[in-house]
Each structure stands twice: as C-alpha cells, then as structure tokens.
C-alpha cells in the first residue's frame, strides 16, 4: 500500500540516467569538434522521437494510473451503494485530532475530515511507519477519504499541513483490529 | 560602469546578500531537525517563514536584474523604472523581515488563510506588516513585468511579434523583427508574472481586509487556490527568467548560435499555460476541489516537462555537443544548473502523480525536489550569470584546480544535502516539522553536513568572484 519507499529507487535510477546523458554531452567536448550545421539536423531528428515518446508516455501514465487515484466516487449514490461502508468523523483543531481509538480491519471506511480552526492535514501512518493515506482537514469543508485497512496494529496520525507553532506535535493514533 | 550594468549589479548583489542570510537560516533549521541545536519551535517556524519567502525573492531579484539587462541590450529601457521596481521589492523584503524578526510572524511564507490570524503567537502588527510586505513585493514584481512586457511589445511589433506568433503563422515575418530566444522568454515571464502579481495583491488585499476587520470572512478553499497560484507561479517563473541568460550564455561559451525557431516559440506558449495551471497540484489532497481541476493539474505538471526538456535543455545540449566549449566556472554553473533543473523535475513529476502524491504530499519529498531545481538549478544559473559577467569583463577565468575544489565542495555538498530530504521524504517524514519522527533526525544530520560543505564551497566561489572583480577590466563596458 505504501508507495513512498518505492519512489526513491525509481527516482534515483531516472536521475542517474539523466545525469549520465548530460555528462556524456559535456564530455563530448573533449572529442574533435563538429560543425554545428552537422550536429543540429541530427539533434532535431532525435528530438522528434523524444517529443513523441514523452508526450505519449506521460498521457498514457495519466490514463493508466487513473484507477489508483485516491478520490471518493463523485456521486453520493455510489457511496451509499457500498452499504458496508463505515463513516468516521475526524475533527482537527490546533493541535490535535478528535477520532475513534479503534477501527475495523478489512472494512471500507470513509473518513469525513474537517477542521475547527485552520488548515491541517490528516495523515495516516501504518504500524511500520509508512504513510498509507492522507487528506487535508479544512475549516468550512468536509473531505471524504476512503480507506480499507488490511494490516492490523497501531496506526499513527500526523498533521500534514503547517498549522502553527505546535504543528510537529500534532499527532494521534488508533488501533486497527 | 554603464547605468545598465549598474542596474544589473544592484539586483544581483542584493539577491546574493539575501540568499546568504537565508542560507544561514536554512542550515540552522536543518541543524535543529538534526537535533544539534535547539532554538525551539517559535524561532524555527519564524526562520522557516523567512527562509521560504526570502529565498524565492532572492532568486527572483537575480532573475529580474539578469533578464532586464538582457532586454536592455536589445533596446532602450528605463533604468529608473527598473530601480523603482527594485525599491518596492526591497521595501517588501524589509517589511517581511521586520514582521518575522523581531515581530515573530510564523504562519509560513504560504500564509494560508486563516492561519495568520488563528492561534498566533505573534502580535497583530506583525501579521499586518508581513501582509504589507507581500503586497509590496507583488507590486514591485508586477511593475517590473509591465516594463518588460511593454518593452517586448514595442521592440518586436506588438503581440504578434513579441510572442512569436508572426514567426509561426506568417510567412513574411521580417527577420529583424523576430525576437531572440531570451526575448520570447521575457515576454512569457512578463505575461504570467502580471497574473501572478495580481493574484498576490488579491490575496494580500483580502487578508489585509480581514486583518483590519475580522468580520470580513474569506472562503478557505478560494484562499488556498489564490495563494498557491501566486506562490507556485512566482517560484516557477524564477526558473523561466533564468533560462533567458542560459540561452545567451550557452551560445557564447560554445561559440554557436541559438536562434528563435517556430518550435521554440510554441514551446514557450505551452509554458505560459502550464505555469498558470500546474499549481492545482498543490491542492491534490483537497478532495473537495472541483475534480477536473485535479486532472488539469496533473496533466499540466506532466506536460511542462515537454517544453523544458525538448526545447530548453535539448537546445542547450545540442549547442554543447562536440563544440569548442570553454569550460570556465561560468559555463560549469550554467551546465550543472541544467542538470539540477532536470533532476529536480524528475522528482517533481513523481510527486505530481496523484497516486504517489497521496504518499508524498507535504513530506520532505517536496522540499527535496524543489531545492533540487531552485538551489541546484536557479541559484546555479544566477552564479553562472555572475561569473559570465566577471569572466567577460576581466577576460580571465579561474584555474582548473579551483574549479575542481568548487565542484567537489559545492556540488558534493549539495548532493548530500538534497539526498537527506529525498530519503526522509520517501519514508514519510513530514515537511515543516521542527522535531521530526524517525528517520528524520538521522537524514537531517547528513544533510547538515552536506549544507556545511556547500557553505564552504560557496565561500570559495565568493572569494574567487571578488578576485575576478578586482582584476583590471579587459573589456570595459
Ligand atoms: C542554501 C542552502 C539551503 C538550505 C540549507 C535550505 C534549508 C531548508 C530547510 C531545512 C527547509 C525546511 C524544510 C522542511 O522541514 O520543510 C527549507 C525550506 C524551504 N526552502 Fe530552503 N534551503 C536552502 C536553499 C534554498 C533555496 C536556494 C531556495 C529557493 C530559491 C529555498 C527555498 C525554500 C522554500 C520555498 C522552503 C519552504 C518553506 C516552507 O515550507 O514554508 N531554499 N529550506
Ligand atoms: Cu499541522
């Protein structure tokens, strides 16, 4: 569920590849120079490929990953259809959360998250300490965050939006069983 | 020194002075997170507020001076108007400075409504002074943008000429009327910049109204949108401003010519739009935000990689490839700045993917990627511009040994500093925590060591710059 640790190796590989290419370009200045009129046409041809690959690739990634977007269904009817859903109210306030202390395992939960004062973040960390879900807690608005916990244990909740001097101490937790 | 150069150096030196101060605050914050020192949250968050706003403004000042100077070489521009804009920005910086020290304002440089007013540990005057400071910076910035926009419009024959439209769609565009690449960049920055400045003044006015009369209520979601539009675009434009002299510098150091092509013009139009709408990614975790805007945010963030890599970076790489590149500190800074921009961009693309953002939003991954392209990109571009000027004036450059020393300390320190953010962010350590959960303190201590090494490297860069500046001028301008 937590994708954070996966992101780092992906980033490092892509960053290393980009750096390698650019450093090779820099090193090419040690070779005998070529006239620009020779470099440019080939470079532009290659660029056409890069343009196509990048545009198609990026749009494809957007489309393919749509099912993993964390948003709740838009229509309330779709919500209600999942009749086994447990609705849980979360209220954030400088510098703490009001929430239940125990939540069920393997059941669809929709957190209804709001704030009584400033913007806060409702960030859920699993028992191993990885973020598994988050949403903003805003005054005047209620954000719906659907989550199903598949791992039992103690979850920590941390504030993930800067909310004032006590921000770093704003945490809570619940047991999932 | 001509008055044009004087304007350039006033901007640059102020930018570097502000940068230096903010860098010391940055190191202090990282040391606090490493638990080497303990200022306490009140001071930590005051420093965070000042560092965020101050740093962006410092690179913006370098960008404004640099791009203004490039435009000045293309035609008549009033130095007075540039200095008036400068004075407004500096007044704003002073107001923000006073609001934070001694005022204690610590609602963050993003000052999300209603935080400046709720649970404040600072006096009300500090809030007001901060907001007035933001207004002044926005005003100075907008004034600068209007000057640049007016210049490109008169110099290149109206909107069609300045934007590159005539070049793309009209066969008979006169060659002398086609703006060089840096002028296309200036046009786009000015247009987006005016929108940005307006947004800054809008949110500033709204918050000042609330400050004067608390019965004036503001919609928190609206405030978030306007604030992030302002903050995102302002920060983003510092990169695009710098590209102006990256184009010029790369051409000069490689001895090759870089012209405006149709593709370049179209790429900048795309950038114009992406800068304005990518900010929606700051609201990904606001599930009440109108849903299509989330999609627009992801697509715009993704696609901004196209003009960046396929045009600006690609074009620069082609200039360098098998050229007679002169590798001086100036060209090294410009080139490594491009690397930092691309690497930070990769971090940004990952974060801009909504399923990943669910796990990365407001973790240290965010400062990780933006420090990569702001510190490892824009700031290096600024150093590149400064060294380019110094090398050109003195006709000299720095000895190879010195280049190695600077390279190892500056880039090595930077890499270690940045990796600390990335590793912690991927492991869910939140950003803006004075006291971080594990593994925050560990990664913060590596990062502090890296930042100190960087400081050392920049000290060498400074001393070498002073040495070059004191050499007799070979090409006085
Ligand atoms: C010179 C070395 C630098 C150091 C040591 C440094 C250090 C830091 C630290 C420790 C943070 C707080 C991270 C967190 O816990 O959220 C931070 C935030 C930030 N930094 Fe830097 N930084 C440096 C350079 C820069 C540069 C060059 C820029 C921009 C041009 C910049 C812009 C920012 C911004 C916008 C923030 C976010 C403030 C906020 O969260 O409100 N920094 N920096
Ligand atoms: Cu908080």
mmCIF file with all atom_site columns, C-alpha atoms in Angstrom, chain B residues 128-292:
data_model
loop_
_atom_site.group_PDB
_atom_site.id
_atom_site.type_symbol
_atom_site.label_atom_id
_atom_site.label_alt_id
_atom_site.label_comp_id
_atom_site.label_asym_id
_atom_site.label_entity_id
_atom_site.label_seq_id
_atom_site.pdbx_PDB_ins_code
_atom_site.Cartn_x
_atom_site.Cartn_y
_atom_site.Cartn_z
_atom_site.occupancy
_atom_site.B_iso_or_equiv
_atom_site.pdbx_formal_charge
_atom_site.auth_seq_id
_atom_site.auth_comp_id
_atom_site.auth_asym_id
_atom_site.auth_atom_id
_atom_site.pdbx_PDB_model_num
ATOM 1   C CA . UNK B 1 128 ? -0.153  43.313 9.084   1.00 0.00 ? 128 UNK B CA 1
ATOM 2   C CA . UNK B 1 129 ? 3.469   44.140 8.379   1.00 0.00 ? 129 UNK B CA 1
ATOM 3   C CA . UNK B 1 130 ? 4.005   40.755 6.748   1.00 0.00 ? 130 UNK B CA 1
ATOM 4   C CA . UNK B 1 131 ? 0.956   41.210 4.510   1.00 0.00 ? 131 UNK B CA 1
ATOM 5   C CA . UNK B 1 132 ? 2.051   44.701 3.525   1.00 0.00 ? 132 UNK B CA 1
ATOM 6   C CA . UNK B 1 133 ? 5.459   43.220 2.700   1.00 0.00 ? 133 UNK B CA 1
ATOM 7   C CA . UNK B 1 134 ? 3.856   40.626 0.428   1.00 0.00 ? 134 UNK B CA 1
ATOM 8   C CA . UNK B 1 135 ? 1.860   43.397 -1.258  1.00 0.00 ? 135 UNK B CA 1
ATOM 9   C CA . UNK B 1 136 ? 4.996   45.462 -1.860  1.00 0.00 ? 136 UNK B CA 1
ATOM 10  C CA . UNK B 1 137 ? 6.927   42.529 -3.316  1.00 0.00 ? 137 UNK B CA 1
ATOM 11  C CA . UNK B 1 138 ? 3.981   41.715 -5.590  1.00 0.00 ? 138 UNK B CA 1
ATOM 12  C CA . UNK B 1 139 ? 3.702   45.339 -6.610  1.00 0.00 ? 139 UNK B CA 1
ATOM 13  C CA . UNK B 1 140 ? 7.396   45.677 -7.443  1.00 0.00 ? 140 UNK B CA 1
ATOM 14  C CA . UNK B 1 141 ? 7.318   42.419 -9.324  1.00 0.00 ? 141 UNK B CA 1
ATOM 15  C CA . UNK B 1 142 ? 4.253   43.480 -11.309 1.00 0.00 ? 142 UNK B CA 1
ATOM 16  C CA . UNK B 1 143 ? 5.839   46.817 -12.142 1.00 0.00 ? 143 UNK B CA 1
ATOM 17  C CA . UNK B 1 144 ? 8.926   45.035 -13.449 1.00 0.00 ? 144 UNK B CA 1
ATOM 18  C CA . UNK B 1 145 ? 6.746   42.691 -15.531 1.00 0.00 ? 145 UNK B CA 1
ATOM 19  C CA . UNK B 1 146 ? 4.872   45.623 -17.057 1.00 0.00 ? 146 UNK B CA 1
ATOM 20  C CA . UNK B 1 147 ? 8.127   47.283 -18.016 1.00 0.00 ? 147 UNK B CA 1
ATOM 21  C CA . UNK B 1 148 ? 9.387   44.114 -19.678 1.00 0.00 ? 148 UNK B CA 1
ATOM 22  C CA . UNK B 1 149 ? 6.068   43.447 -21.396 1.00 0.00 ? 149 UNK B CA 1
ATOM 23  C CA . UNK B 1 150 ? 5.831   46.996 -22.727 1.00 0.00 ? 150 UNK B CA 1
ATOM 24  C CA . UNK B 1 151 ? 9.389   46.747 -23.979 1.00 0.00 ? 151 UNK B CA 1
ATOM 25  C CA . UNK B 1 152 ? 8.900   43.489 -25.874 1.00 0.00 ? 152 UNK B CA 1
ATOM 26  C CA . UNK B 1 153 ? 5.658   44.789 -27.378 1.00 0.00 ? 153 UNK B CA 1
ATOM 27  C CA . UNK B 1 154 ? 7.206   47.998 -28.692 1.00 0.00 ? 154 UNK B CA 1
ATOM 28  C CA . UNK B 1 155 ? 10.505  46.429 -29.689 1.00 0.00 ? 155 UNK B CA 1
ATOM 29  C CA . UNK B 1 156 ? 9.135   43.478 -31.664 1.00 0.00 ? 156 UNK B CA 1
ATOM 30  C CA . UNK B 1 157 ? 5.993   44.951 -33.183 1.00 0.00 ? 157 UNK B CA 1
ATOM 31  C CA . UNK B 1 158 ? 3.112   44.209 -30.846 1.00 0.00 ? 158 UNK B CA 1
ATOM 32  C CA . UNK B 1 159 ? 1.649   40.983 -29.539 1.00 0.00 ? 159 UNK B CA 1
ATOM 33  C CA . UNK B 1 160 ? 2.130   39.102 -32.785 1.00 0.00 ? 160 UNK B CA 1
ATOM 34  C CA . UNK B 1 161 ? 5.796   39.951 -32.933 1.00 0.00 ? 161 UNK B CA 1
ATOM 35  C CA . UNK B 1 162 ? 6.740   39.663 -29.274 1.00 0.00 ? 162 UNK B CA 1
ATOM 36  C CA . UNK B 1 163 ? 5.009   36.330 -28.730 1.00 0.00 ? 163 UNK B CA 1
ATOM 37  C CA . UNK B 1 164 ? 6.487   34.758 -31.852 1.00 0.00 ? 164 UNK B CA 1
ATOM 38  C CA . UNK B 1 165 ? 3.035   34.408 -33.421 1.00 0.00 ? 165 UNK B CA 1
ATOM 39  C CA . UNK B 1 166 ? 4.108   36.125 -36.634 1.00 0.00 ? 166 UNK B CA 1
ATOM 40  C CA . UNK B 1 167 ? 7.102   33.837 -36.910 1.00 0.00 ? 167 UNK B CA 1
ATOM 41  C CA . UNK B 1 168 ? 4.970   30.732 -36.507 1.00 0.00 ? 168 UNK B CA 1
ATOM 42  C CA . UNK B 1 169 ? 1.997   31.693 -38.678 1.00 0.00 ? 169 UNK B CA 1
ATOM 43  C CA . UNK B 1 170 ? 3.116   34.411 -41.078 1.00 0.00 ? 170 UNK B CA 1
ATOM 44  C CA . UNK B 1 171 ? 5.474   33.587 -43.882 1.00 0.00 ? 171 UNK B CA 1
ATOM 45  C CA . UNK B 1 172 ? 6.595   37.160 -44.329 1.00 0.00 ? 172 UNK B CA 1
ATOM 46  C CA . UNK B 1 173 ? 7.778   37.862 -40.790 1.00 0.00 ? 173 UNK B CA 1
ATOM 47  C CA . UNK B 1 174 ? 10.720  40.200 -41.125 1.00 0.00 ? 174 UNK B CA 1
ATOM 48  C CA . UNK B 1 175 ? 13.863  38.556 -39.776 1.00 0.00 ? 175 UNK B CA 1
ATOM 49  C CA . UNK B 1 176 ? 14.991  41.610 -37.821 1.00 0.00 ? 176 UNK B CA 1
ATOM 50  C CA . UNK B 1 177 ? 11.640  41.695 -36.038 1.00 0.00 ? 177 UNK B CA 1
ATOM 51  C CA . UNK B 1 178 ? 11.897  38.120 -34.749 1.00 0.00 ? 178 UNK B CA 1
ATOM 52  C CA . UNK B 1 179 ? 12.694  38.253 -31.031 1.00 0.00 ? 179 UNK B CA 1
ATOM 53  C CA . UNK B 1 180 ? 15.771  36.296 -29.899 1.00 0.00 ? 180 UNK B CA 1
ATOM 54  C CA . UNK B 1 181 ? 15.052  33.346 -27.564 1.00 0.00 ? 181 UNK B CA 1
ATOM 55  C CA . UNK B 1 182 ? 15.654  35.360 -24.392 1.00 0.00 ? 182 UNK B CA 1
ATOM 56  C CA . UNK B 1 183 ? 13.065  37.904 -25.503 1.00 0.00 ? 183 UNK B CA 1
ATOM 57  C CA . UNK B 1 184 ? 10.430  35.220 -26.077 1.00 0.00 ? 184 UNK B CA 1
ATOM 58  C CA . UNK B 1 185 ? 11.203  34.028 -22.555 1.00 0.00 ? 185 UNK B CA 1
ATOM 59  C CA . UNK B 1 186 ? 10.908  37.582 -21.241 1.00 0.00 ? 186 UNK B CA 1
ATOM 60  C CA . UNK B 1 187 ? 7.526   38.048 -22.926 1.00 0.00 ? 187 UNK B CA 1
ATOM 61  C CA . UNK B 1 188 ? 6.113   34.853 -21.410 1.00 0.00 ? 188 UNK B CA 1
ATOM 62  C CA . UNK B 1 189 ? 7.530   35.592 -17.967 1.00 0.00 ? 189 UNK B CA 1
ATOM 63  C CA . UNK B 1 190 ? 6.057   39.093 -18.068 1.00 0.00 ? 190 UNK B CA 1
ATOM 64  C CA . UNK B 1 191 ? 2.568   37.901 -19.026 1.00 0.00 ? 191 UNK B CA 1
ATOM 65  C CA . UNK B 1 192 ? 2.491   35.115 -16.428 1.00 0.00 ? 192 UNK B CA 1
ATOM 66  C CA . UNK B 1 193 ? 4.196   37.412 -13.971 1.00 0.00 ? 193 UNK B CA 1
ATOM 67  C CA . UNK B 1 194 ? 1.468   40.029 -14.228 1.00 0.00 ? 194 UNK B CA 1
ATOM 68  C CA . UNK B 1 195 ? -1.150  37.366 -13.475 1.00 0.00 ? 195 UNK B CA 1
ATOM 69  C CA . UNK B 1 196 ? 0.963   36.195 -10.557 1.00 0.00 ? 196 UNK B CA 1
ATOM 70  C CA . UNK B 1 197 ? 1.446   39.669 -9.159  1.00 0.00 ? 197 UNK B CA 1
ATOM 71  C CA . UNK B 1 198 ? -2.299  40.344 -9.448  1.00 0.00 ? 198 UNK B CA 1
ATOM 72  C CA . UNK B 1 199 ? -3.003  37.127 -7.536  1.00 0.00 ? 199 UNK B CA 1
ATOM 73  C CA . UNK B 1 200 ? -0.525  38.147 -4.849  1.00 0.00 ? 200 UNK B CA 1
ATOM 74  C CA . UNK B 1 201 ? -2.178  41.530 -4.469  1.00 0.00 ? 201 UNK B CA 1
ATOM 75  C CA . UNK B 1 202 ? -5.657  39.979 -4.482  1.00 0.00 ? 202 UNK B CA 1
ATOM 76  C CA . UNK B 1 203 ? -4.925  37.562 -1.651  1.00 0.00 ? 203 UNK B CA 1
ATOM 77  C CA . UNK B 1 204 ? -2.922  40.247 0.132   1.00 0.00 ? 204 UNK B CA 1
ATOM 78  C CA . UNK B 1 205 ? -5.826  42.685 -0.053  1.00 0.00 ? 205 UNK B CA 1
ATOM 79  C CA . UNK B 1 206 ? -8.306  40.064 1.124   1.00 0.00 ? 206 UNK B CA 1
ATOM 80  C CA . UNK B 1 207 ? -6.182  39.158 4.132   1.00 0.00 ? 207 UNK B CA 1
ATOM 81  C CA . UNK B 1 208 ? -5.488  42.795 4.974   1.00 0.00 ? 208 UNK B CA 1
ATOM 82  C CA . UNK B 1 209 ? -9.251  43.404 4.884   1.00 0.00 ? 209 UNK B CA 1
ATOM 83  C CA . UNK B 1 210 ? -9.715  40.542 7.337   1.00 0.00 ? 210 UNK B CA 1
ATOM 84  C CA . UNK B 1 211 ? -6.866  41.861 9.453   1.00 0.00 ? 211 UNK B CA 1
ATOM 85  C CA . UNK B 1 212 ? -8.466  45.302 9.663   1.00 0.00 ? 212 UNK B CA 1
ATOM 86  C CA . UNK B 1 213 ? -11.943 43.958 10.215  1.00 0.00 ? 213 UNK B CA 1
ATOM 87  C CA . UNK B 1 214 ? -12.241 40.323 11.370  1.00 0.00 ? 214 UNK B CA 1
ATOM 88  C CA . UNK B 1 215 ? -15.896 40.273 10.333  1.00 0.00 ? 215 UNK B CA 1
ATOM 89  C CA . UNK B 1 216 ? -14.726 40.059 6.714   1.00 0.00 ? 216 UNK B CA 1
ATOM 90  C CA . UNK B 1 217 ? -14.677 36.305 6.091   1.00 0.00 ? 217 UNK B CA 1
ATOM 91  C CA . UNK B 1 218 ? -12.814 34.542 3.335   1.00 0.00 ? 218 UNK B CA 1
ATOM 92  C CA . UNK B 1 219 ? -13.529 31.156 1.802   1.00 0.00 ? 219 UNK B CA 1
ATOM 93  C CA . UNK B 1 220 ? -10.588 28.923 2.840   1.00 0.00 ? 220 UNK B CA 1
ATOM 94  C CA . UNK B 1 221 ? -10.644 26.939 -0.416  1.00 0.00 ? 221 UNK B CA 1
ATOM 95  C CA . UNK B 1 222 ? -10.654 30.096 -2.523  1.00 0.00 ? 222 UNK B CA 1
ATOM 96  C CA . UNK B 1 223 ? -7.799  31.481 -0.426  1.00 0.00 ? 223 UNK B CA 1
ATOM 97  C CA . UNK B 1 224 ? -5.821  28.280 -0.899  1.00 0.00 ? 224 UNK B CA 1
ATOM 98  C CA . UNK B 1 225 ? -6.257  28.427 -4.655  1.00 0.00 ? 225 UNK B CA 1
ATOM 99  C CA . UNK B 1 226 ? -5.219  32.052 -4.965  1.00 0.00 ? 226 UNK B CA 1
ATOM 100 C CA . UNK B 1 227 ? -2.309  31.712 -2.539  1.00 0.00 ? 227 UNK B CA 1
ATOM 101 C CA . UNK B 1 228 ? -0.881  28.678 -4.268  1.00 0.00 ? 228 UNK B CA 1
ATOM 102 C CA . UNK B 1 229 ? -1.392  30.163 -7.700  1.00 0.00 ? 229 UNK B CA 1
ATOM 103 C CA . UNK B 1 230 ? 0.672   33.123 -6.530  1.00 0.00 ? 230 UNK B CA 1
ATOM 104 C CA . UNK B 1 231 ? 3.338   31.117 -4.707  1.00 0.00 ? 231 UNK B CA 1
ATOM 105 C CA . UNK B 1 232 ? 3.692   28.403 -7.314  1.00 0.00 ? 232 UNK B CA 1
ATOM 106 C CA . UNK B 1 233 ? 3.866   30.672 -10.324 1.00 0.00 ? 233 UNK B CA 1
ATOM 107 C CA . UNK B 1 234 ? 6.221   33.170 -8.662  1.00 0.00 ? 234 UNK B CA 1
ATOM 108 C CA . UNK B 1 235 ? 8.649   30.390 -7.717  1.00 0.00 ? 235 UNK B CA 1
ATOM 109 C CA . UNK B 1 236 ? 8.275   28.707 -11.093 1.00 0.00 ? 236 UNK B CA 1
ATOM 110 C CA . UNK B 1 237 ? 8.928   31.908 -13.018 1.00 0.00 ? 237 UNK B CA 1
ATOM 111 C CA . UNK B 1 238 ? 12.306  32.337 -11.337 1.00 0.00 ? 238 UNK B CA 1
ATOM 112 C CA . UNK B 1 239 ? 13.413  29.323 -13.373 1.00 0.00 ? 239 UNK B CA 1
ATOM 113 C CA . UNK B 1 240 ? 11.995  30.625 -16.623 1.00 0.00 ? 240 UNK B CA 1
ATOM 114 C CA . UNK B 1 241 ? 13.560  34.046 -16.121 1.00 0.00 ? 241 UNK B CA 1
ATOM 115 C CA . UNK B 1 242 ? 16.968  32.444 -15.720 1.00 0.00 ? 242 UNK B CA 1
ATOM 116 C CA . UNK B 1 243 ? 16.596  30.496 -18.970 1.00 0.00 ? 243 UNK B CA 1
ATOM 117 C CA . UNK B 1 244 ? 16.971  33.822 -20.783 1.00 0.00 ? 244 UNK B CA 1
ATOM 118 C CA . UNK B 1 245 ? 20.668  34.053 -19.953 1.00 0.00 ? 245 UNK B CA 1
ATOM 119 C CA . UNK B 1 246 ? 21.184  30.297 -20.062 1.00 0.00 ? 246 UNK B CA 1
ATOM 120 C CA . UNK B 1 247 ? 20.380  30.554 -23.787 1.00 0.00 ? 247 UNK B CA 1
ATOM 121 C CA . UNK B 1 248 ? 22.692  33.516 -24.217 1.00 0.00 ? 248 UNK B CA 1
ATOM 122 C CA . UNK B 1 249 ? 25.466  32.019 -22.092 1.00 0.00 ? 249 UNK B CA 1
ATOM 123 C CA . UNK B 1 250 ? 25.457  28.606 -23.698 1.00 0.00 ? 250 UNK B CA 1
ATOM 124 C CA . UNK B 1 251 ? 25.668  30.180 -27.121 1.00 0.00 ? 251 UNK B CA 1
ATOM 125 C CA . UNK B 1 252 ? 28.543  32.369 -26.028 1.00 0.00 ? 252 UNK B CA 1
ATOM 126 C CA . UNK B 1 253 ? 30.580  29.636 -24.337 1.00 0.00 ? 253 UNK B CA 1
ATOM 127 C CA . UNK B 1 254 ? 30.133  27.181 -27.203 1.00 0.00 ? 254 UNK B CA 1
ATOM 128 C CA . UNK B 1 255 ? 30.612  29.733 -29.968 1.00 0.00 ? 255 UNK B CA 1
ATOM 129 C CA . UNK B 1 256 ? 27.413  28.527 -31.624 1.00 0.00 ? 256 UNK B CA 1
ATOM 130 C CA . UNK B 1 257 ? 24.295  30.491 -32.441 1.00 0.00 ? 257 UNK B CA 1
ATOM 131 C CA . UNK B 1 258 ? 20.951  29.952 -30.835 1.00 0.00 ? 258 UNK B CA 1
ATOM 132 C CA . UNK B 1 259 ? 18.018  31.316 -32.817 1.00 0.00 ? 259 UNK B CA 1
ATOM 133 C CA . UNK B 1 260 ? 14.313  31.532 -32.234 1.00 0.00 ? 260 UNK B CA 1
ATOM 134 C CA . UNK B 1 261 ? 12.577  28.758 -34.126 1.00 0.00 ? 261 UNK B CA 1
ATOM 135 C CA . UNK B 1 262 ? 8.879   28.066 -34.505 1.00 0.00 ? 262 UNK B CA 1
ATOM 136 C CA . UNK B 1 263 ? 9.237   25.158 -32.104 1.00 0.00 ? 263 UNK B CA 1
ATOM 137 C CA . UNK B 1 264 ? 10.853  27.387 -29.505 1.00 0.00 ? 264 UNK B CA 1
ATOM 138 C CA . UNK B 1 265 ? 8.029   29.913 -29.725 1.00 0.00 ? 265 UNK B CA 1
ATOM 139 C CA . UNK B 1 266 ? 5.355   27.229 -29.459 1.00 0.00 ? 266 UNK B CA 1
ATOM 140 C CA . UNK B 1 267 ? 7.161   25.658 -26.505 1.00 0.00 ? 267 UNK B CA 1
ATOM 141 C CA . UNK B 1 268 ? 7.055   28.969 -24.679 1.00 0.00 ? 268 UNK B CA 1
ATOM 142 C CA . UNK B 1 269 ? 3.332   29.351 -25.330 1.00 0.00 ? 269 UNK B CA 1
ATOM 143 C CA . UNK B 1 270 ? 2.852   25.937 -23.769 1.00 0.00 ? 270 UNK B CA 1
ATOM 144 C CA . UNK B 1 271 ? 4.951   27.044 -20.821 1.00 0.00 ? 271 UNK B CA 1
ATOM 145 C CA . UNK B 1 272 ? 2.815   30.164 -20.478 1.00 0.00 ? 272 UNK B CA 1
ATOM 146 C CA . UNK B 1 273 ? -0.224  27.969 -19.913 1.00 0.00 ? 273 UNK B CA 1
ATOM 147 C CA . UNK B 1 274 ? 1.421   25.280 -17.795 1.00 0.00 ? 274 UNK B CA 1
ATOM 148 C CA . UNK B 1 275 ? 2.897   27.811 -15.364 1.00 0.00 ? 275 UNK B CA 1
ATOM 149 C CA . UNK B 1 276 ? -0.584  29.192 -14.819 1.00 0.00 ? 276 UNK B CA 1
ATOM 150 C CA . UNK B 1 277 ? -2.458  25.918 -14.254 1.00 0.00 ? 277 UNK B CA 1
ATOM 151 C CA . UNK B 1 278 ? 0.050   23.435 -12.832 1.00 0.00 ? 278 UNK B CA 1
ATOM 152 C CA . UNK B 1 279 ? -0.478  24.918 -9.355  1.00 0.00 ? 279 UNK B CA 1
ATOM 153 C CA . UNK B 1 280 ? -3.545  22.721 -8.909  1.00 0.00 ? 280 UNK B CA 1
ATOM 154 C CA . UNK B 1 281 ? -1.124  20.014 -7.801  1.00 0.00 ? 281 UNK B CA 1
ATOM 155 C CA . UNK B 1 282 ? -0.790  21.897 -4.526  1.00 0.00 ? 282 UNK B CA 1
ATOM 156 C CA . UNK B 1 283 ? -4.450  21.079 -3.866  1.00 0.00 ? 283 UNK B CA 1
ATOM 157 C CA . UNK B 1 284 ? -4.412  17.375 -4.765  1.00 0.00 ? 284 UNK B CA 1
ATOM 158 C CA . UNK B 1 285 ? -5.211  16.463 -1.176  1.00 0.00 ? 285 UNK B CA 1
ATOM 159 C CA . UNK B 1 286 ? -8.172  18.832 -1.047  1.00 0.00 ? 286 UNK B CA 1
ATOM 160 C CA . UNK B 1 287 ? -10.728 16.313 -2.151  1.00 0.00 ? 287 UNK B CA 1
ATOM 161 C CA . UNK B 1 288 ? -13.471 18.960 -2.240  1.00 0.00 ? 288 UNK B CA 1
ATOM 162 C CA . UNK B 1 289 ? -11.674 20.811 -5.007  1.00 0.00 ? 289 UNK B CA 1
ATOM 163 C CA . UNK B 1 290 ? -13.590 20.593 -8.299  1.00 0.00 ? 290 UNK B CA 1
ATOM 164 C CA . UNK B 1 291 ? -12.405 17.227 -9.626  1.00 0.00 ? 291 UNK B CA 1
ATOM 165 C CA . UNK B 1 292 ? -11.480 18.145 -13.227 1.00 0.00 ? 292 UNK B CA 1
#
